[in-house]
mmCIF file of C-alpha atoms in Angstrom:
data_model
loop_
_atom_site.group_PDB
_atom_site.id
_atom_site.type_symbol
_atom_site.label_atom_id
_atom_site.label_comp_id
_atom_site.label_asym_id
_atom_site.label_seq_id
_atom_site.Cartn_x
_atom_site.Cartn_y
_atom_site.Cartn_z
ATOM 1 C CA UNK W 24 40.171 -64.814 180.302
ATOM 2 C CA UNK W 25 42.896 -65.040 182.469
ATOM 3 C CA UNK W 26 42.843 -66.331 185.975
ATOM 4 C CA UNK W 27 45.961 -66.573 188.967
ATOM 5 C CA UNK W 28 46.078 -67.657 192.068
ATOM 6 C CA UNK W 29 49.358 -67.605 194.167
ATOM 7 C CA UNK W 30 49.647 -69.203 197.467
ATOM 8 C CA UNK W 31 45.741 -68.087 197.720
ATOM 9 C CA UNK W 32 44.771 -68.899 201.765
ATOM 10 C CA UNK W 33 41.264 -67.985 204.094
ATOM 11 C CA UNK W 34 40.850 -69.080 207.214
ATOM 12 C CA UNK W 35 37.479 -68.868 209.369
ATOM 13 C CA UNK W 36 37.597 -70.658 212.331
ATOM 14 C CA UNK W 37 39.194 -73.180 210.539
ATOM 15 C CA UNK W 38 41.736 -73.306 206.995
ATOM 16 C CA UNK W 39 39.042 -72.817 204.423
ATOM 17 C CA UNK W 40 41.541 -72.244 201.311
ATOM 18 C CA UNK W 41 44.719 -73.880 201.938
ATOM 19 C CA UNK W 42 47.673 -72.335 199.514
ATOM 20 C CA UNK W 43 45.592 -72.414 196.056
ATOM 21 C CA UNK W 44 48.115 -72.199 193.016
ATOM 22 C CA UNK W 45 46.485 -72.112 189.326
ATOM 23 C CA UNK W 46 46.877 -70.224 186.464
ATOM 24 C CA UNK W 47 44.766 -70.667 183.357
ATOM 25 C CA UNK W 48 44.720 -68.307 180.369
ATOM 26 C CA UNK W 49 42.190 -68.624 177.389
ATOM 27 C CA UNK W 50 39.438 -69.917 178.220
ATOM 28 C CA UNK W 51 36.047 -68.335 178.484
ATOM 29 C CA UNK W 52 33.764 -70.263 181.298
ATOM 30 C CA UNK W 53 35.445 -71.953 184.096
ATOM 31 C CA UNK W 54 33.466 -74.531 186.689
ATOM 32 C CA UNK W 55 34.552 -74.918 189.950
ATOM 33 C CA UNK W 56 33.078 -78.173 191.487
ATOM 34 C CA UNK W 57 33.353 -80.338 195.015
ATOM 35 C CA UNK W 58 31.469 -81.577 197.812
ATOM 36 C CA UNK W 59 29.724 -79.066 200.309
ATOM 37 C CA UNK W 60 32.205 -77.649 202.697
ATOM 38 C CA UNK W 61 35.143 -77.972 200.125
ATOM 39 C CA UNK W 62 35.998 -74.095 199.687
ATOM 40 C CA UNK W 63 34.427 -73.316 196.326
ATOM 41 C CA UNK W 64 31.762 -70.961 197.101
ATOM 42 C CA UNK W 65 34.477 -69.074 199.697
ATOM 43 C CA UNK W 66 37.011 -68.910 196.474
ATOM 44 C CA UNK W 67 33.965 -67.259 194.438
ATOM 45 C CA UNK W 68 33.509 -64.723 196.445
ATOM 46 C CA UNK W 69 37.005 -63.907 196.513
ATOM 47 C CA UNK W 70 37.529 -63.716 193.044
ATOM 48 C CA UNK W 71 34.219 -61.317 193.545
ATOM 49 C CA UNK W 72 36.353 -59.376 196.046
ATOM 50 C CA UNK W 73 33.717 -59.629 198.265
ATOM 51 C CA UNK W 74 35.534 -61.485 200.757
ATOM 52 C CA UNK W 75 39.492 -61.355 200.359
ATOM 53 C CA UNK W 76 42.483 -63.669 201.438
ATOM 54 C CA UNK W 77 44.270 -63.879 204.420
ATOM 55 C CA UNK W 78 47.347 -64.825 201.981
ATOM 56 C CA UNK W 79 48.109 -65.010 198.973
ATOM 57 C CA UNK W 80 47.239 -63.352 195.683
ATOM 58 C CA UNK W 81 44.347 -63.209 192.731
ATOM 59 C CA UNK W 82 44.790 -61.616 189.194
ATOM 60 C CA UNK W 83 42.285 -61.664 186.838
ATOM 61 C CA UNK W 84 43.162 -60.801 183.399
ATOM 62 C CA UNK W 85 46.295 -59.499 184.881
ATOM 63 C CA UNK W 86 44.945 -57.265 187.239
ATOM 64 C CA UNK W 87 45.379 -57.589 191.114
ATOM 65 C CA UNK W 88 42.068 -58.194 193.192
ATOM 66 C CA UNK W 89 42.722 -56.187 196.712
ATOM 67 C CA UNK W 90 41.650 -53.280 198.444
ATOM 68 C CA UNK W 91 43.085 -50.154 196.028
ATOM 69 C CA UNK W 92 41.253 -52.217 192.976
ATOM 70 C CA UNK W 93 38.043 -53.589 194.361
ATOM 71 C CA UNK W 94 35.886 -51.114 193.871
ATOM 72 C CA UNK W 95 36.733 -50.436 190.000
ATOM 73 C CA UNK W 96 36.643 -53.990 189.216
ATOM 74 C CA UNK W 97 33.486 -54.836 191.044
ATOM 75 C CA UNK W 98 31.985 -52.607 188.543
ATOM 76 C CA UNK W 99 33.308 -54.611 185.564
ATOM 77 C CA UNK W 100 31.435 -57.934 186.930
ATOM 78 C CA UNK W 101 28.357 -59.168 187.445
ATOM 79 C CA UNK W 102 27.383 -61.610 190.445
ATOM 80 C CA UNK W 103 24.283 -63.911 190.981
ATOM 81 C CA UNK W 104 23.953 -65.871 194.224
ATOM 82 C CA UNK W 105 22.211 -69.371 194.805
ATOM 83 C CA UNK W 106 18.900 -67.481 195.511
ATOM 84 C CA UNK W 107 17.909 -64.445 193.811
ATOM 85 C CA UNK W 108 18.588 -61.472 196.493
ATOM 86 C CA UNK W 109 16.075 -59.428 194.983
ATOM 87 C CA UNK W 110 14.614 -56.582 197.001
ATOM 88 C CA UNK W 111 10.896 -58.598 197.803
ATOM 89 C CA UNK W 112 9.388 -54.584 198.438
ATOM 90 C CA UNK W 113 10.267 -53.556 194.567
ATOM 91 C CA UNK W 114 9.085 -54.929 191.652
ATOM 92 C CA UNK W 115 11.192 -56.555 189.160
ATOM 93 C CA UNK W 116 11.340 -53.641 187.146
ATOM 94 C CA UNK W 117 12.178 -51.140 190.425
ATOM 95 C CA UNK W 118 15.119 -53.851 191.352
ATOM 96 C CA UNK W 119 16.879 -53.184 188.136
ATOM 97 C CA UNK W 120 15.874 -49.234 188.177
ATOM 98 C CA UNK W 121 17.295 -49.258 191.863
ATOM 99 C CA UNK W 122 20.745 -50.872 190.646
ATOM 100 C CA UNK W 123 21.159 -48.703 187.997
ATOM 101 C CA UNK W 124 20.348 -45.588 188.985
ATOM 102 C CA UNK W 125 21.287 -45.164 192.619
ATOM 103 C CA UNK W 126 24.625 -47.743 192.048
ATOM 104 C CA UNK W 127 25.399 -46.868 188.436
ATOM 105 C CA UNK W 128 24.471 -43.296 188.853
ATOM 106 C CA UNK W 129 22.981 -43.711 185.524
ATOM 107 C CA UNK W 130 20.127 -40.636 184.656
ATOM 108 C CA UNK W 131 16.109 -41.967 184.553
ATOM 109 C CA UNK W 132 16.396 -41.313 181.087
ATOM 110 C CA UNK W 133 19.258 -43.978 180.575
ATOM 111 C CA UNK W 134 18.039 -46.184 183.458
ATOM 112 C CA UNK W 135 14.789 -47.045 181.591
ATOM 113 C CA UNK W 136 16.026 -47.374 178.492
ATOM 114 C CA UNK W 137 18.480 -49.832 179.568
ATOM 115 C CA UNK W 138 16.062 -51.664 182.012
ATOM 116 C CA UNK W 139 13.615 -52.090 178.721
ATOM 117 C CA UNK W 140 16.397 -53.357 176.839
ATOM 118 C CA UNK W 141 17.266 -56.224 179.574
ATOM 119 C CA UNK W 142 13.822 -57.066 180.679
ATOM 120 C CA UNK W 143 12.935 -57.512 176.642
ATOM 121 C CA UNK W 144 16.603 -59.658 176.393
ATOM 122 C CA UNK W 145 15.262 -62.104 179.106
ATOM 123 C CA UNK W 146 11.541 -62.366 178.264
ATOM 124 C CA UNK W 147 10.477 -60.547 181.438
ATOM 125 C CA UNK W 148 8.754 -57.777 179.782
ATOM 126 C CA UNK W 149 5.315 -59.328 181.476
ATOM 127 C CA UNK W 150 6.647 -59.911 184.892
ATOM 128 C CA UNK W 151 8.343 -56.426 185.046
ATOM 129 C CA UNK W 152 5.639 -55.239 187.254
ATOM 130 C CA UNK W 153 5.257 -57.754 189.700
ATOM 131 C CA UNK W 154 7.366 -58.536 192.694
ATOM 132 C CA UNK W 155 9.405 -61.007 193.451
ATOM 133 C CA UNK W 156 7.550 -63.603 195.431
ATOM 134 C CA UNK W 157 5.301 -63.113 192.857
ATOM 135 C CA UNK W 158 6.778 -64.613 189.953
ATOM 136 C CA UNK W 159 8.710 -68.375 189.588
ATOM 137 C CA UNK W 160 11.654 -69.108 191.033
ATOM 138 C CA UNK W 161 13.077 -69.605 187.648
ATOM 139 C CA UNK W 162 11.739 -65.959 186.504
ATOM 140 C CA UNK W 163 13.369 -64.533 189.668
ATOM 141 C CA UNK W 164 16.679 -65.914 188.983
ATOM 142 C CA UNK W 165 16.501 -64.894 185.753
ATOM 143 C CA UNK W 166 15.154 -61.251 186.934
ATOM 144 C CA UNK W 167 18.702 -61.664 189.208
ATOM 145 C CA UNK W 168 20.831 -62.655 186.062
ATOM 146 C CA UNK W 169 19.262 -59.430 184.583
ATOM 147 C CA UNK W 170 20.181 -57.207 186.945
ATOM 148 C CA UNK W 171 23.698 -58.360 187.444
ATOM 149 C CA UNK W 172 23.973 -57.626 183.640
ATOM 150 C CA UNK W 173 22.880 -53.745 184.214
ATOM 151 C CA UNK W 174 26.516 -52.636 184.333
ATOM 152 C CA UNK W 175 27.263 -55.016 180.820
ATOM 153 C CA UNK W 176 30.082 -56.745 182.524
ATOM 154 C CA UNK W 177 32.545 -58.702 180.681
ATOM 155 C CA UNK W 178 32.860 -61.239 183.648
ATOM 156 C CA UNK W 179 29.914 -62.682 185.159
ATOM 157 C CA UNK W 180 30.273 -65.134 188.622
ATOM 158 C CA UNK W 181 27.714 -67.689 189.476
ATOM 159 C CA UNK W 182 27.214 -68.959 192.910
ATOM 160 C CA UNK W 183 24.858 -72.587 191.976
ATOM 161 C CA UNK W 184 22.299 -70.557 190.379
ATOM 162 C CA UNK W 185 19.977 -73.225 190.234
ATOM 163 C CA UNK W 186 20.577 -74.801 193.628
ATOM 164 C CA UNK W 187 17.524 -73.366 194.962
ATOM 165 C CA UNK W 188 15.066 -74.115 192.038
ATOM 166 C CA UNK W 189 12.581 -76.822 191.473
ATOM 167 C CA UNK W 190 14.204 -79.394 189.075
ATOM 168 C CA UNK W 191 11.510 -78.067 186.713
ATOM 169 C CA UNK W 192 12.681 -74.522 186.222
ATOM 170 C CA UNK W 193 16.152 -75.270 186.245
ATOM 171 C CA UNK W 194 16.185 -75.633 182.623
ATOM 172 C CA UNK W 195 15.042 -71.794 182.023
ATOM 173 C CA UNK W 196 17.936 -69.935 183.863
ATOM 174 C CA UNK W 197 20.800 -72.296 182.228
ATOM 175 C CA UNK W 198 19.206 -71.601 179.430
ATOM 176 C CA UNK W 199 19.334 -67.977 179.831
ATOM 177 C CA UNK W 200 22.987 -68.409 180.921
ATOM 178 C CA UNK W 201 23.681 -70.255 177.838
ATOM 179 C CA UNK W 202 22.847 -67.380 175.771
ATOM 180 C CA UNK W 203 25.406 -64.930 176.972
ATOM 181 C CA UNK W 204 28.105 -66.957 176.865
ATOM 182 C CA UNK W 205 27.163 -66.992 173.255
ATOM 183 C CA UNK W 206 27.334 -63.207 173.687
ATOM 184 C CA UNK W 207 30.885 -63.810 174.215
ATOM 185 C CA UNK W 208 30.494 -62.865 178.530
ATOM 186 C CA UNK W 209 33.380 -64.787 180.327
ATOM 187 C CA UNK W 210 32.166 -66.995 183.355
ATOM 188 C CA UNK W 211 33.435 -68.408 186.861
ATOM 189 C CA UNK W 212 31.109 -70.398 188.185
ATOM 190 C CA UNK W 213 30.217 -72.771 191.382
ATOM 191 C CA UNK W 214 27.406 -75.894 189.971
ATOM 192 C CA UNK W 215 26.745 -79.428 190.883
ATOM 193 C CA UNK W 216 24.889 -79.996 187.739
ATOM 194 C CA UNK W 217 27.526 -81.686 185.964
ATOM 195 C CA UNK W 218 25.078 -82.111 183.118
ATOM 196 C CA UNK W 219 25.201 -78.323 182.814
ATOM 197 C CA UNK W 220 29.288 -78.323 183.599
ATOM 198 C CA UNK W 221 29.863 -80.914 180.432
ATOM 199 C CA UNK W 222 27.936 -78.687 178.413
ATOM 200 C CA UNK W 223 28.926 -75.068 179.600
ATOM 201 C CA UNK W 224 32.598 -74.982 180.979
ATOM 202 C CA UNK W 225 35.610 -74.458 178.978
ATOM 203 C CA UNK W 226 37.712 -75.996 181.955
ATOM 204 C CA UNK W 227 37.280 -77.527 185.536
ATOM 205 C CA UNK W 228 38.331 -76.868 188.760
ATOM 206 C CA UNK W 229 37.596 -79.894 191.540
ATOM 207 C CA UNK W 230 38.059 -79.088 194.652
ATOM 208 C CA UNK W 231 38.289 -81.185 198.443
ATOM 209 C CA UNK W 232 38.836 -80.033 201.855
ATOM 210 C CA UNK W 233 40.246 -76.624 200.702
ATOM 211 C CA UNK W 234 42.430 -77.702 198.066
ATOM 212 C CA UNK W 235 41.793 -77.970 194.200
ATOM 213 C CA UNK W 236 42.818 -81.686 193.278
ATOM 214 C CA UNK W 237 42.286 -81.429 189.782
ATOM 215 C CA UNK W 238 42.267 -79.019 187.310
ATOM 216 C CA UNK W 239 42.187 -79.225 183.251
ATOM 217 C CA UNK W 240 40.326 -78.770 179.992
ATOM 218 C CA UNK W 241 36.548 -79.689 180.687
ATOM 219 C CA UNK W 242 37.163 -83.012 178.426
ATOM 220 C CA UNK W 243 39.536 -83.660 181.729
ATOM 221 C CA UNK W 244 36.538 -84.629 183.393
ATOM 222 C CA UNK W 245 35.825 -87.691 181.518
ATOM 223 C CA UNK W 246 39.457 -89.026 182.386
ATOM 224 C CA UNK W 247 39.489 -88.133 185.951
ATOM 225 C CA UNK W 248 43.171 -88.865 187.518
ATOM 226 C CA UNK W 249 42.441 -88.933 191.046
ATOM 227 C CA UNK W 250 39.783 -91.381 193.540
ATOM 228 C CA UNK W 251 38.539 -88.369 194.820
ATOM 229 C CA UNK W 252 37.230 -86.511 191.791
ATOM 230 C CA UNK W 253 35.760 -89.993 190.077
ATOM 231 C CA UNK W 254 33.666 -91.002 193.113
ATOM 232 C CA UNK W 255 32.521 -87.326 193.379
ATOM 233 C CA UNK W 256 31.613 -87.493 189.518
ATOM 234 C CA UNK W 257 29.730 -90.870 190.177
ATOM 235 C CA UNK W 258 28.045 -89.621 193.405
ATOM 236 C CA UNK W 259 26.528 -86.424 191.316
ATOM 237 C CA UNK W 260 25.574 -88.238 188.217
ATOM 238 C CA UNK W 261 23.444 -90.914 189.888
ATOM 239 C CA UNK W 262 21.885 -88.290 192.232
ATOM 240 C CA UNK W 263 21.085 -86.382 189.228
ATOM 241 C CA UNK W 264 19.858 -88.969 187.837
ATOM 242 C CA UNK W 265 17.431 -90.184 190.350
ATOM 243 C CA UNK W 266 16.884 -86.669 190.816
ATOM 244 C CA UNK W 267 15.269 -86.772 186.877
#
């Protein structure tokens, strides 16, 4: 994967992004971490072209993310959120159905077939009939990750998928995650489990204030350069470790 940003900028009511400049090439998961407020969850969803800049460019893989190319490249990706954004009227099952067939104007025929083949991947086979609110938090995230897969994307983007889990079914959707990077899937994602970061990411992004103060291979992190990134590693490690 290859990822640019040129003179990236987004302003709210305040500078949230203030003139990002990285390029990396070759790498196949990238973590973006920082302290609440820092920018990192506004830069995901501009590299989702959800949201887009008020200046400034993004290529991924050499192509431009902006109006003309949004649409065709939102169909090459997959997106989970912090919480699952499931449909809580449909069952698990009907949530992927829905996607597929009314977004991915896929025929029933296809649809099911491919909704088998996803709910068997991710072990949901016996929650496929039950609604959301009815199953774990860690079997709707999953049941998210699944359905973000329906269009087989080649890049997937995580907002902190485990942010709103119990510590106790955290270890079931990184797990899951885990297994398609194996699949070869590229990633860009937004954690403060640095446990999961050490063991996931190919590189690291830290970010502060709207600005990314560091950036390098993920073995980077154990050699931090800057104040700022090695009290925000020592803040999250002893969190998450009281946490355990």
């Amino acid at each position: 994967m290859k990822l640019q940003l040129e003179k990236l900028v987004k302003n709210y009511d305040k500078t949230i992004l203030d003139d990002l400049n990285l390029t990396i090439n070759g790498v196949q998961a990238v973590g973006i971490i920082g302290a609440s407020g820092c920018g990192k969850s506004t830069l995901l969803r501009l590299l989702a072209g959800i949201e887009f800049p008020d200046a400034g460019k993004i290529r991924i893989n050499e192509v431009p993310i902006n109006l003309k190319t949004v649409k065709s490249y939102q169909e090459k990706i997959g997106y989970v959120f912090q919480k699952h954004n499931l449909f809580p009227h449909l069952t698990i099952r009907e949530n992927l159905l829905l996607i597929l067939e009314k977004v991915k104007k896929m025929d029933k025929n296809q649809a099911e077939k491919r909704t088998d083949e996803l709910l068997t991947q991710f072990q949901l086979n016996n929650q496929s009939d039950q609604k959301p609110y009815a199953v774990s938090g860690g079997q709707a995230q999953r049941a998210s990750i699944t359905r973000a897969l329906s269009n087989n994307p080649s890049l997937i983007l995580l907002d902190e998928p485990t942010a709103a889990l119990d510590p106790l079914l955290t270890g079931e959707v990184l797990s899951a995650i885990h297994d398609l990077k194996n699949l070869g899937k590229d990633f860009i994602f937004v954690t403060h489990e640095i446990s999961f970061l050490r063991n996931f990411a190919d590189y690291v992004i830290f970010m502060d204030a709207g600005q990314i103060i560091e950036h390098g291979d993920i073995a980077h992190i154990n050699n931090p350069t800057t104040e700022k990134l090695k009290q925000f590693l020592t803040f999250e490690t002893k969190n998450q470790f009281i946490g355990e």
